[in-house]
Short mmCIF file of C-alpha atoms in Angstrom, two decimals:
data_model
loop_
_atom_site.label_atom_id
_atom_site.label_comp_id
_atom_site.label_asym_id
_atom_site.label_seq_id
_atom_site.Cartn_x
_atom_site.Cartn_y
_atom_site.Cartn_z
CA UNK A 73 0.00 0.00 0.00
CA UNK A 74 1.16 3.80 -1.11
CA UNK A 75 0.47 6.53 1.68
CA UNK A 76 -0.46 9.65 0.19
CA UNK A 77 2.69 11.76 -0.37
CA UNK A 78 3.95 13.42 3.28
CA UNK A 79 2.85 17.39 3.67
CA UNK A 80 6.40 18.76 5.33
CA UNK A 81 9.59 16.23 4.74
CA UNK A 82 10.09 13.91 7.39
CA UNK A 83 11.87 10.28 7.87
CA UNK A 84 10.69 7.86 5.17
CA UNK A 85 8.96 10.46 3.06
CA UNK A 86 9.79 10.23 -0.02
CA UNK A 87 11.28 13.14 -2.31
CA UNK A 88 11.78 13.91 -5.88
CA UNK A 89 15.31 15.50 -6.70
CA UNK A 90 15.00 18.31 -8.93
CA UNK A 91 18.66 18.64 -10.23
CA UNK A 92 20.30 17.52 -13.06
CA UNK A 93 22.76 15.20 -11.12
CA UNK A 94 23.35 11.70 -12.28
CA UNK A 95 22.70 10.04 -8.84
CA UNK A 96 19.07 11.97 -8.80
CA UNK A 97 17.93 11.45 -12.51
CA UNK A 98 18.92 7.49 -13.07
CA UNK A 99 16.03 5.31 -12.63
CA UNK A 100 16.30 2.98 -9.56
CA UNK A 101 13.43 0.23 -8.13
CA UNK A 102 13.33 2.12 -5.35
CA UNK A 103 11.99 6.03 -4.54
CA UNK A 104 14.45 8.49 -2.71
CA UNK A 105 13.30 8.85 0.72
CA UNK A 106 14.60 10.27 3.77
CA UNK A 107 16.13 8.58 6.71
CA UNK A 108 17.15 12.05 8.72
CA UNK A 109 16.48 15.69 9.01
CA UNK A 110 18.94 17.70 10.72
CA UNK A 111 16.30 19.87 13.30
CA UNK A 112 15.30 19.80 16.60
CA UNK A 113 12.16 18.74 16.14
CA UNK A 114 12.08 15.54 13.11
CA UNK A 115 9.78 17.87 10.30
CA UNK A 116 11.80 19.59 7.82
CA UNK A 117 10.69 22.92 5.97
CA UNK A 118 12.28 24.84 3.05
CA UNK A 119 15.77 25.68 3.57
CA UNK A 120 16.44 22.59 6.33
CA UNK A 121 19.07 19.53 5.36
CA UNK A 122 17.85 15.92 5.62
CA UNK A 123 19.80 12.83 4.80
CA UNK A 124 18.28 10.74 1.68
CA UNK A 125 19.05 7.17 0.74
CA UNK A 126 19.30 7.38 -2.76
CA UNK A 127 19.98 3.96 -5.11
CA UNK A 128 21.87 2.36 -2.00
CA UNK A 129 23.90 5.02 -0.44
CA UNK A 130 23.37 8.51 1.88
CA UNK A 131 23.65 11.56 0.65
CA UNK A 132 22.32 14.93 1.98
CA UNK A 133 20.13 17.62 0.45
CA UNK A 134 18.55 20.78 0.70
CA UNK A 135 14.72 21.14 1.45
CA UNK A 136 13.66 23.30 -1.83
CA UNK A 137 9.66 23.10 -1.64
CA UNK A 138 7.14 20.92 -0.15
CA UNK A 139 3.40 19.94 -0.60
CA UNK A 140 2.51 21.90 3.20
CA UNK A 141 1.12 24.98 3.06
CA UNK A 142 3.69 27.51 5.23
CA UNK A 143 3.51 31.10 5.95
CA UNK A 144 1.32 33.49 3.40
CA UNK A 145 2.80 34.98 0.28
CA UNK A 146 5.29 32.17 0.25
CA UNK A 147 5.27 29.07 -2.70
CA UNK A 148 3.89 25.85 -2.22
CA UNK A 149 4.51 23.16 -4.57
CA UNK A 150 2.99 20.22 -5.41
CA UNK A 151 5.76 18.05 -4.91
CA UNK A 152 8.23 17.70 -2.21
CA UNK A 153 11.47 18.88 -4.39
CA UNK A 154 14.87 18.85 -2.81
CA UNK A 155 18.59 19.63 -4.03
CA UNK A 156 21.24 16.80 -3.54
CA UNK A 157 24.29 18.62 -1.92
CA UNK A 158 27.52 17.48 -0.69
CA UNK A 159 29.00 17.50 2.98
CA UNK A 160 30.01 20.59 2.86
CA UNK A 161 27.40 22.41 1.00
CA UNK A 162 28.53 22.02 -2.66
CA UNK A 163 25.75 20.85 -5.07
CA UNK A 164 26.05 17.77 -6.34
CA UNK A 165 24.24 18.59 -9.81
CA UNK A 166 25.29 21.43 -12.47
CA UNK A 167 21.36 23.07 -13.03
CA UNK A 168 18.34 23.52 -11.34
CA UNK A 169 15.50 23.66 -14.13
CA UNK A 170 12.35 23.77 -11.23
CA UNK A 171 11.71 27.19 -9.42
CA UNK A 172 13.13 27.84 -6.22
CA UNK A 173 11.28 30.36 -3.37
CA UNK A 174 13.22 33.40 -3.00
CA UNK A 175 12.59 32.86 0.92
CA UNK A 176 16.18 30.63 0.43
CA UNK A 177 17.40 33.79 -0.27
CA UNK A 178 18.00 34.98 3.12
CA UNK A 179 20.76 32.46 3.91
CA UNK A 180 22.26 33.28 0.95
CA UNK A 181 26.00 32.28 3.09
CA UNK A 182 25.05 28.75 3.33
CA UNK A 183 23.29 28.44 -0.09
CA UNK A 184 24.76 30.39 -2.49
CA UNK A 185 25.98 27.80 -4.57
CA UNK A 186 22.87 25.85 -4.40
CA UNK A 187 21.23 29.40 -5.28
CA UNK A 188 23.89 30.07 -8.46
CA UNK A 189 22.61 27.47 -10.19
CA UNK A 190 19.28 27.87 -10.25
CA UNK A 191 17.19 29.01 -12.85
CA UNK A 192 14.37 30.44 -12.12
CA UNK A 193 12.69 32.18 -8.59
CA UNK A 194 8.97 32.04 -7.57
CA UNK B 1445 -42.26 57.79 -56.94
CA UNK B 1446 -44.41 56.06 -59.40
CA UNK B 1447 -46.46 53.08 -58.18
CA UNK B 1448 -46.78 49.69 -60.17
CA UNK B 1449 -50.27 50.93 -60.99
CA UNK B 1450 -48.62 53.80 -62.59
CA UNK B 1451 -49.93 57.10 -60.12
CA UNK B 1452 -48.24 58.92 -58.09
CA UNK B 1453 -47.34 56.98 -54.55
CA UNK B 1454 -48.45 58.53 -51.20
CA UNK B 1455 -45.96 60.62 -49.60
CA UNK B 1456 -44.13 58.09 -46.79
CA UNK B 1457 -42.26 60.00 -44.47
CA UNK B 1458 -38.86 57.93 -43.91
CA UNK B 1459 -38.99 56.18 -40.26
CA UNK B 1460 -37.85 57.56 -37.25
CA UNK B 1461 -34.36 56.69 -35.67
CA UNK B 1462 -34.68 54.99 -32.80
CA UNK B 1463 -31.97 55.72 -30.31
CA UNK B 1464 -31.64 53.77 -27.32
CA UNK B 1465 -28.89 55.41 -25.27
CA UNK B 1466 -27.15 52.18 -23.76
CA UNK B 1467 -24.93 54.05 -20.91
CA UNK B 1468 -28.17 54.97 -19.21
CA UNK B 1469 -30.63 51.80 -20.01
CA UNK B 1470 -27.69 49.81 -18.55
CA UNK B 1471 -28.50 48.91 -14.85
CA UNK B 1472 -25.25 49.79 -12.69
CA UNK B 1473 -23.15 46.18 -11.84
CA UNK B 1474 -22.72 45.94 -7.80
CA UNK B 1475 -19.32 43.90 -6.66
CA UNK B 1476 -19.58 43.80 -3.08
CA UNK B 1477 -16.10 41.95 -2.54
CA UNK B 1478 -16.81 38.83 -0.56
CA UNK B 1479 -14.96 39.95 2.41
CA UNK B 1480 -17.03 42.32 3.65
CA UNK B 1481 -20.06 40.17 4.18
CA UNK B 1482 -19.64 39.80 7.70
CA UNK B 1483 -19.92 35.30 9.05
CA UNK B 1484 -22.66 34.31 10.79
CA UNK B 1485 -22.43 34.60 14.38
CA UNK B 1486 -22.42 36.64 17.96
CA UNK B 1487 -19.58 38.71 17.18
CA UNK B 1488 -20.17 42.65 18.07
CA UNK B 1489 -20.96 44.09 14.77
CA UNK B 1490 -18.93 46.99 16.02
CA UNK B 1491 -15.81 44.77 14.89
CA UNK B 1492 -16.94 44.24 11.58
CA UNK B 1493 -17.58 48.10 11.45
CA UNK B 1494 -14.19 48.89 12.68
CA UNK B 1495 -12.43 46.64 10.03
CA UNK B 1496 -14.51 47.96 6.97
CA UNK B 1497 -14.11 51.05 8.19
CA UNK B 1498 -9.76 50.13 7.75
CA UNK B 1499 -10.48 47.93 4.64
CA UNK B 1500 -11.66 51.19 2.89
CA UNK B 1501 -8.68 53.07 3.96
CA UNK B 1502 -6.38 50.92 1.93
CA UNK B 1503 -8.83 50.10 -1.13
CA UNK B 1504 -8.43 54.06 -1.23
CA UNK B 1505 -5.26 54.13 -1.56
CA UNK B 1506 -4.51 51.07 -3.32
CA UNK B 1507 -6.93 49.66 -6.23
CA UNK B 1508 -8.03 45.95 -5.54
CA UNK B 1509 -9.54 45.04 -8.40
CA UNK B 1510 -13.02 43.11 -9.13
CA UNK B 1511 -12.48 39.44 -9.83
CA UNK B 1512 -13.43 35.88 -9.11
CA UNK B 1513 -12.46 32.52 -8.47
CA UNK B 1514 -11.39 31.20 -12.17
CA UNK B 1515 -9.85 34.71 -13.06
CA UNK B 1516 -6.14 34.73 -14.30
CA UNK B 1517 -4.69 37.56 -11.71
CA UNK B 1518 -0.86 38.90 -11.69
CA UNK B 1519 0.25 39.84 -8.58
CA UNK B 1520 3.64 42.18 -7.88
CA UNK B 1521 4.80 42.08 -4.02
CA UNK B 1522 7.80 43.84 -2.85
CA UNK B 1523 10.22 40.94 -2.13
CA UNK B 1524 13.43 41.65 -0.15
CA UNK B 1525 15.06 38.59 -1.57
CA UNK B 1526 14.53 38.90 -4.85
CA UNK B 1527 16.53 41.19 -7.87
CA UNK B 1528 15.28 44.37 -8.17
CA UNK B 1529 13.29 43.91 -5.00
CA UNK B 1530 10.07 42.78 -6.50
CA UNK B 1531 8.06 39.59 -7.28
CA UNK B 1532 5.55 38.80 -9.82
CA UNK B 1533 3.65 35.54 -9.68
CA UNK B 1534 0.53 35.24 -12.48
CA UNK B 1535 -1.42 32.31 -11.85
CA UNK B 1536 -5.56 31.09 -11.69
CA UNK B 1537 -7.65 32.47 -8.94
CA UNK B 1538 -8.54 28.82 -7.03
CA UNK B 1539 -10.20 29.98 -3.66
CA UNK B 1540 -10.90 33.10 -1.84
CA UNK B 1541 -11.53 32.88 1.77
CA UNK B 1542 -11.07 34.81 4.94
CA UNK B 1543 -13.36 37.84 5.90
CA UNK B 1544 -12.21 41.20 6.96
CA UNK B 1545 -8.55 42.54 6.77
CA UNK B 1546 -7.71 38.63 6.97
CA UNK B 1547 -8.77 37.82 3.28
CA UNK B 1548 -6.79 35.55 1.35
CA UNK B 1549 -6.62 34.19 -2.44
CA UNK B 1550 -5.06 31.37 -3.70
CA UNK B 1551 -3.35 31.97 -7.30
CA UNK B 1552 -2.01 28.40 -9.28
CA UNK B 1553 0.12 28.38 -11.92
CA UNK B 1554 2.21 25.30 -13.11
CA UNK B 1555 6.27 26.66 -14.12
CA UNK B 1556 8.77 24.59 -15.66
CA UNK B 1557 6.35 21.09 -14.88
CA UNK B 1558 6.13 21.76 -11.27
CA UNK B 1559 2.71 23.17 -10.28
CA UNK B 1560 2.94 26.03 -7.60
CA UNK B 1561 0.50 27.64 -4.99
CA UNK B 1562 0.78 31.07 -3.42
CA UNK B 1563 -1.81 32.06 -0.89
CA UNK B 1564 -1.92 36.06 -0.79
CA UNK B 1565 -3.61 38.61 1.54
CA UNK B 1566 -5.58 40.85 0.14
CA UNK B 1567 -4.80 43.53 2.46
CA UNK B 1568 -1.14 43.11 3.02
CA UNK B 1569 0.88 46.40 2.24
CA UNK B 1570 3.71 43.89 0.77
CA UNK B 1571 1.00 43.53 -2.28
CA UNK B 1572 2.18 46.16 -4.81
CA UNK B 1573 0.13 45.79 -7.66
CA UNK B 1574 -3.02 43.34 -8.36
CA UNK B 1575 -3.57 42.87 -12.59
CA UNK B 1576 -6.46 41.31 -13.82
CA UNK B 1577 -4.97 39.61 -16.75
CA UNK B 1578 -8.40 37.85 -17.34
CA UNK B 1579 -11.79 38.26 -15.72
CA UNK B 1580 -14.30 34.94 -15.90
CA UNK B 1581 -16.20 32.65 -13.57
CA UNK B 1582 -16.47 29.13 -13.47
CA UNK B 1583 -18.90 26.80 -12.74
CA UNK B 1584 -17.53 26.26 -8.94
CA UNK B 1585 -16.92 28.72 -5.62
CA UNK B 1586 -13.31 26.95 -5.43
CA UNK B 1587 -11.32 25.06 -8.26
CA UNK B 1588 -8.81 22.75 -5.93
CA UNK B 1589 -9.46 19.61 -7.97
CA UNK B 1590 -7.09 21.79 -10.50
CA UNK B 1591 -4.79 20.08 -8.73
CA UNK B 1592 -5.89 16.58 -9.72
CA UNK B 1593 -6.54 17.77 -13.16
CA UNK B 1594 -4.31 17.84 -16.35
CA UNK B 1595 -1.37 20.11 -16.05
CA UNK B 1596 -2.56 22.30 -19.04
CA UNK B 1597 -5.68 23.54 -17.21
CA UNK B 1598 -3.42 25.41 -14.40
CA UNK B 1599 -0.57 26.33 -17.31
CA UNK B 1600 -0.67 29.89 -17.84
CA UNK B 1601 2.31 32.23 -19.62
CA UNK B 1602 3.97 34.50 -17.09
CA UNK B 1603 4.12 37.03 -19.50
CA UNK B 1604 0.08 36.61 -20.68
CA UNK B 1605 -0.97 39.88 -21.83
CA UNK B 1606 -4.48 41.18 -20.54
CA UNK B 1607 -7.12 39.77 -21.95
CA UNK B 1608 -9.57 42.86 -23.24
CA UNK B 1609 -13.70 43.48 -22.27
CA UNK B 1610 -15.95 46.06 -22.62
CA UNK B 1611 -17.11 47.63 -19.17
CA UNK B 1612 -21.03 47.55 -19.67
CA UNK B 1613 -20.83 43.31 -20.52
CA UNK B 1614 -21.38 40.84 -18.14
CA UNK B 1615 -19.09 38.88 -16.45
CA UNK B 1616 -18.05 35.71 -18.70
CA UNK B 1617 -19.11 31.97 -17.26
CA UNK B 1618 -16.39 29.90 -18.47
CA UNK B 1619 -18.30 26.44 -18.72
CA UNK B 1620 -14.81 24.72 -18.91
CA UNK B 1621 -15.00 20.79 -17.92
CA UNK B 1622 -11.61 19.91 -17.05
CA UNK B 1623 -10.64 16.56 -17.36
CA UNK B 1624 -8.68 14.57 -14.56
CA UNK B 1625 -5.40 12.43 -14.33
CA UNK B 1626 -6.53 8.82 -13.32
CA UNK B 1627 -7.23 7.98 -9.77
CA UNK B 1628 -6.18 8.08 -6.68
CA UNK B 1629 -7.29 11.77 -6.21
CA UNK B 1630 -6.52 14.21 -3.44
CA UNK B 1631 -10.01 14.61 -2.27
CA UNK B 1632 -12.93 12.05 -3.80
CA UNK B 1633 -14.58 15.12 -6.29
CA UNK B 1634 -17.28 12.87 -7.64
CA UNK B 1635 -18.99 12.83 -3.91
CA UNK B 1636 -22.26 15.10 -4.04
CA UNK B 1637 -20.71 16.71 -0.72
CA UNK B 1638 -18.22 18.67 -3.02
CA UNK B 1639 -20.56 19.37 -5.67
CA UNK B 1640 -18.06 19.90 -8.43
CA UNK B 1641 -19.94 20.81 -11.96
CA UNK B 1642 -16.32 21.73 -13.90
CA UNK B 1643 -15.05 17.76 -14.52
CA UNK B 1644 -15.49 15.58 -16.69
CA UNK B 1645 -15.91 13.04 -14.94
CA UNK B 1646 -14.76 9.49 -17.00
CA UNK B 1647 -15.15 6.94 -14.40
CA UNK B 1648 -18.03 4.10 -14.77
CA UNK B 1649 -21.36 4.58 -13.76
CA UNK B 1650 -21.26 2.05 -11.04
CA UNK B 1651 -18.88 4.04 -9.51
CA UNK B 1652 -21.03 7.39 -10.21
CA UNK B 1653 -23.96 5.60 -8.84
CA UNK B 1654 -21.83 3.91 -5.76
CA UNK B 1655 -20.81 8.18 -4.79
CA UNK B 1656 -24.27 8.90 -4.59
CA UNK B 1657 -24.33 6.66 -1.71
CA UNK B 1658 -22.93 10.04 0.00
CA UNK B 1659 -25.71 12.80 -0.43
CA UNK B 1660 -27.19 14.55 2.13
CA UNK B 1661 -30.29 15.46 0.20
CA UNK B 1662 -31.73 16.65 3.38
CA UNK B 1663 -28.94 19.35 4.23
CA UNK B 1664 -30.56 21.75 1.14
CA UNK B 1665 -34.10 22.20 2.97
CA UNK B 1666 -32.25 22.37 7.16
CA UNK B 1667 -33.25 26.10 8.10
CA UNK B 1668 -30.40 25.80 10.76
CA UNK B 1669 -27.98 26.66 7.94
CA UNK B 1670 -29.57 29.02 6.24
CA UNK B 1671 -27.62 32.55 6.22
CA UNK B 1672 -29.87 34.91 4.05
CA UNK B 1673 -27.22 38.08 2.99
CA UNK B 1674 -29.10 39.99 0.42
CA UNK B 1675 -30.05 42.51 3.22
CA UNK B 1676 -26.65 42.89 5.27
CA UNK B 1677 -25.13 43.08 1.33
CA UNK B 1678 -27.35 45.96 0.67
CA UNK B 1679 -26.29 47.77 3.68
CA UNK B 1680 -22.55 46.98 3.45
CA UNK B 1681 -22.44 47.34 -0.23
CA UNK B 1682 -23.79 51.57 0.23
CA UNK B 1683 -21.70 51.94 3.03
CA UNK B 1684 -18.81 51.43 1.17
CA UNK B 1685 -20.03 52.64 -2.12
CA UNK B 1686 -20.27 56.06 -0.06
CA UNK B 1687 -16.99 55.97 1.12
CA UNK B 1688 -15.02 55.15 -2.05
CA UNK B 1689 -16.91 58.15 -3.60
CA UNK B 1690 -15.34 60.28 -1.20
#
């Protein structure tokens, strides 16, 4: 049996990765999901990093949009899209074709290279 | 003029122009924006007062136009994160609620194959500008099976250009029926408890017939629920008509 797709990312929820990385785009029997979200409490929003299990290893990503509404005036998207990124914050993929909320904007330290190669902003 | 006959025809004077003056014959549209209709309830109509009163303060200084739910809006909000400060989503009109200063709308759009929801307030100074790139109804008071339907029903250009009417015609019914990606759904839209009249609906008739199972055909006659607002609409609706004037 399916559940219906998870509202805010938490463990076992699984994700669609939106960038043009090899370990994102090739087709495996089995869904990303997530095992961790680094937060206090487990729920992860836009801008948070969780640890997927993609095609047999770990690898951790950025939060980019999820299906639960958040605070007025911001996006919400009908998928829960995430950004695979290294340990140290590099992305692992070259181009980000999906839009991205400008709220990620605002830690623009952190994620700037996530941010440089997106394309477009809602 | 000779007749067939061959004498002279009667004199016919020609016949009168008739001129029927539309701008006045017109009867004057009322938009009461749905906000101001105060909920039912035992709240001191002194609040409602109180927030019209600071709902027409910023309609006077800041044009909110008239549309509906099924109306293709652009909105401009001034965006601290974003180049050159300010953001423009354009999207479909799904749902208005909230009353008061409080009310929200929900604009769809789908970008780059990833479908995207922003809820705005009305009344929030962030709002910069409000475009009405295209001014219909639909059949239904909130389209959120959009989101179960085919992609190119919620697709639309973000550089659409505004779609021209005449002031004195009525308000376009867009009689759309949009038809649906297969099953499982986000919400079961072919229950009567929805009453959705904008899909196409292409299941079986068993399965028609088996939703049925669902009516309430009693809730339509329970006087409990009834909330009659032609009178409070009246009121509210030269209240603020007064004020704008001003």
């Amino acid at each position: 049996s399916i559940t219906g797709a998870c509202r805010a990312i938490q463990k076992l929820t699984r994700v669609r990765v939106v960038d043009n990385s090899a370990l994102g785009n090739t087709p495996y029997h089995r869904p990303p999901k997530c095992i961790h979200v680094y937060n206090k409490t487990g729920v992860g929003k836009v801008g948070d990093t969780i640890l997927l299990a993609i095609k047999g290893e770990k690898k951790k990503a950025l939060i980019v949009g999820h299906k639960m509404p958040g605070p007025h005036m911001t996006p919400r998207f009908d998928s829960n899209n995430v950004v695979l990124i290294e340990d140290n914050g590099n992305p692992v993929g070259t181009r980000i074709k999906t839009p991205i909320p400008y709220i990620l904007r605002q830690r623009e330290g952190e994620f700037s290279k996530v941010l440089a190669i997106a394309r477009n902003f809602v | 003029r000779i007749n067939s006959d061959g004498k002279p025809a009667k004199f016919q004077p020609p016949p009168k122009p008739v001129i029927i003056d539309k701008q006045k014959q017109r009867e004057e549209r009322r938009f009461l924006s749905p906000e101001f209709i105060p909920p039912r309830g035992r709240t001191d109509p002194l609040k409602f007062y109180i927030e019209r009163k600071d709902m027409i303060q910023r309609r006077k200084v800041f044009n909110i136009p008239e549309f509906y739910v099924g109306s293709v809006l652009a909105v401009t909000i001034a965006d601290p994160y974003a180049n050159d400060k300010v953001n423009r989503f354009v999207g479909i009109c799904i749902q208005r609620g909230g009353k008061g200063l409080g009310a929200t709308f929900v604009l769809r759009n789908v970008i780059e194959d990833q479908g995207v929801e922003i809820c705005y307030e009305l009344y929030n100074p962030r709002i910069q500008a409000i475009e009405v790139l295209k001014l219909e109804k639909r059949l239904d008071d909130h389209l959120m099976y959009l989101r179960d339907a085919l992609p190119e029903y919620s697709t639309f250009d973000m550089n659409m250009k505004p779609v021209s009417r005449l002031d004195h015609e009525e308000i376009p019914v867009n009689k759309l029926q949009v038809r649906m990606k297969p099953k499982p759904w986000s919400k079961r839209w072919e229950r009567p408890k929805y009453n959705i009249k904008g899909i196409k609906f292409e299941l079986p008739e068993t399965k028609m017939k088996a939703a049925q199972k669902w009516s309430q055909p009693w809730l339509e006659f329970d006087m409990l629920r009834e909330y009659d607002t032609s009178k409070i609409e009246e009121k509210i609706w030269k209240e603020v008509s007064e004020e704008l004037k001003k």
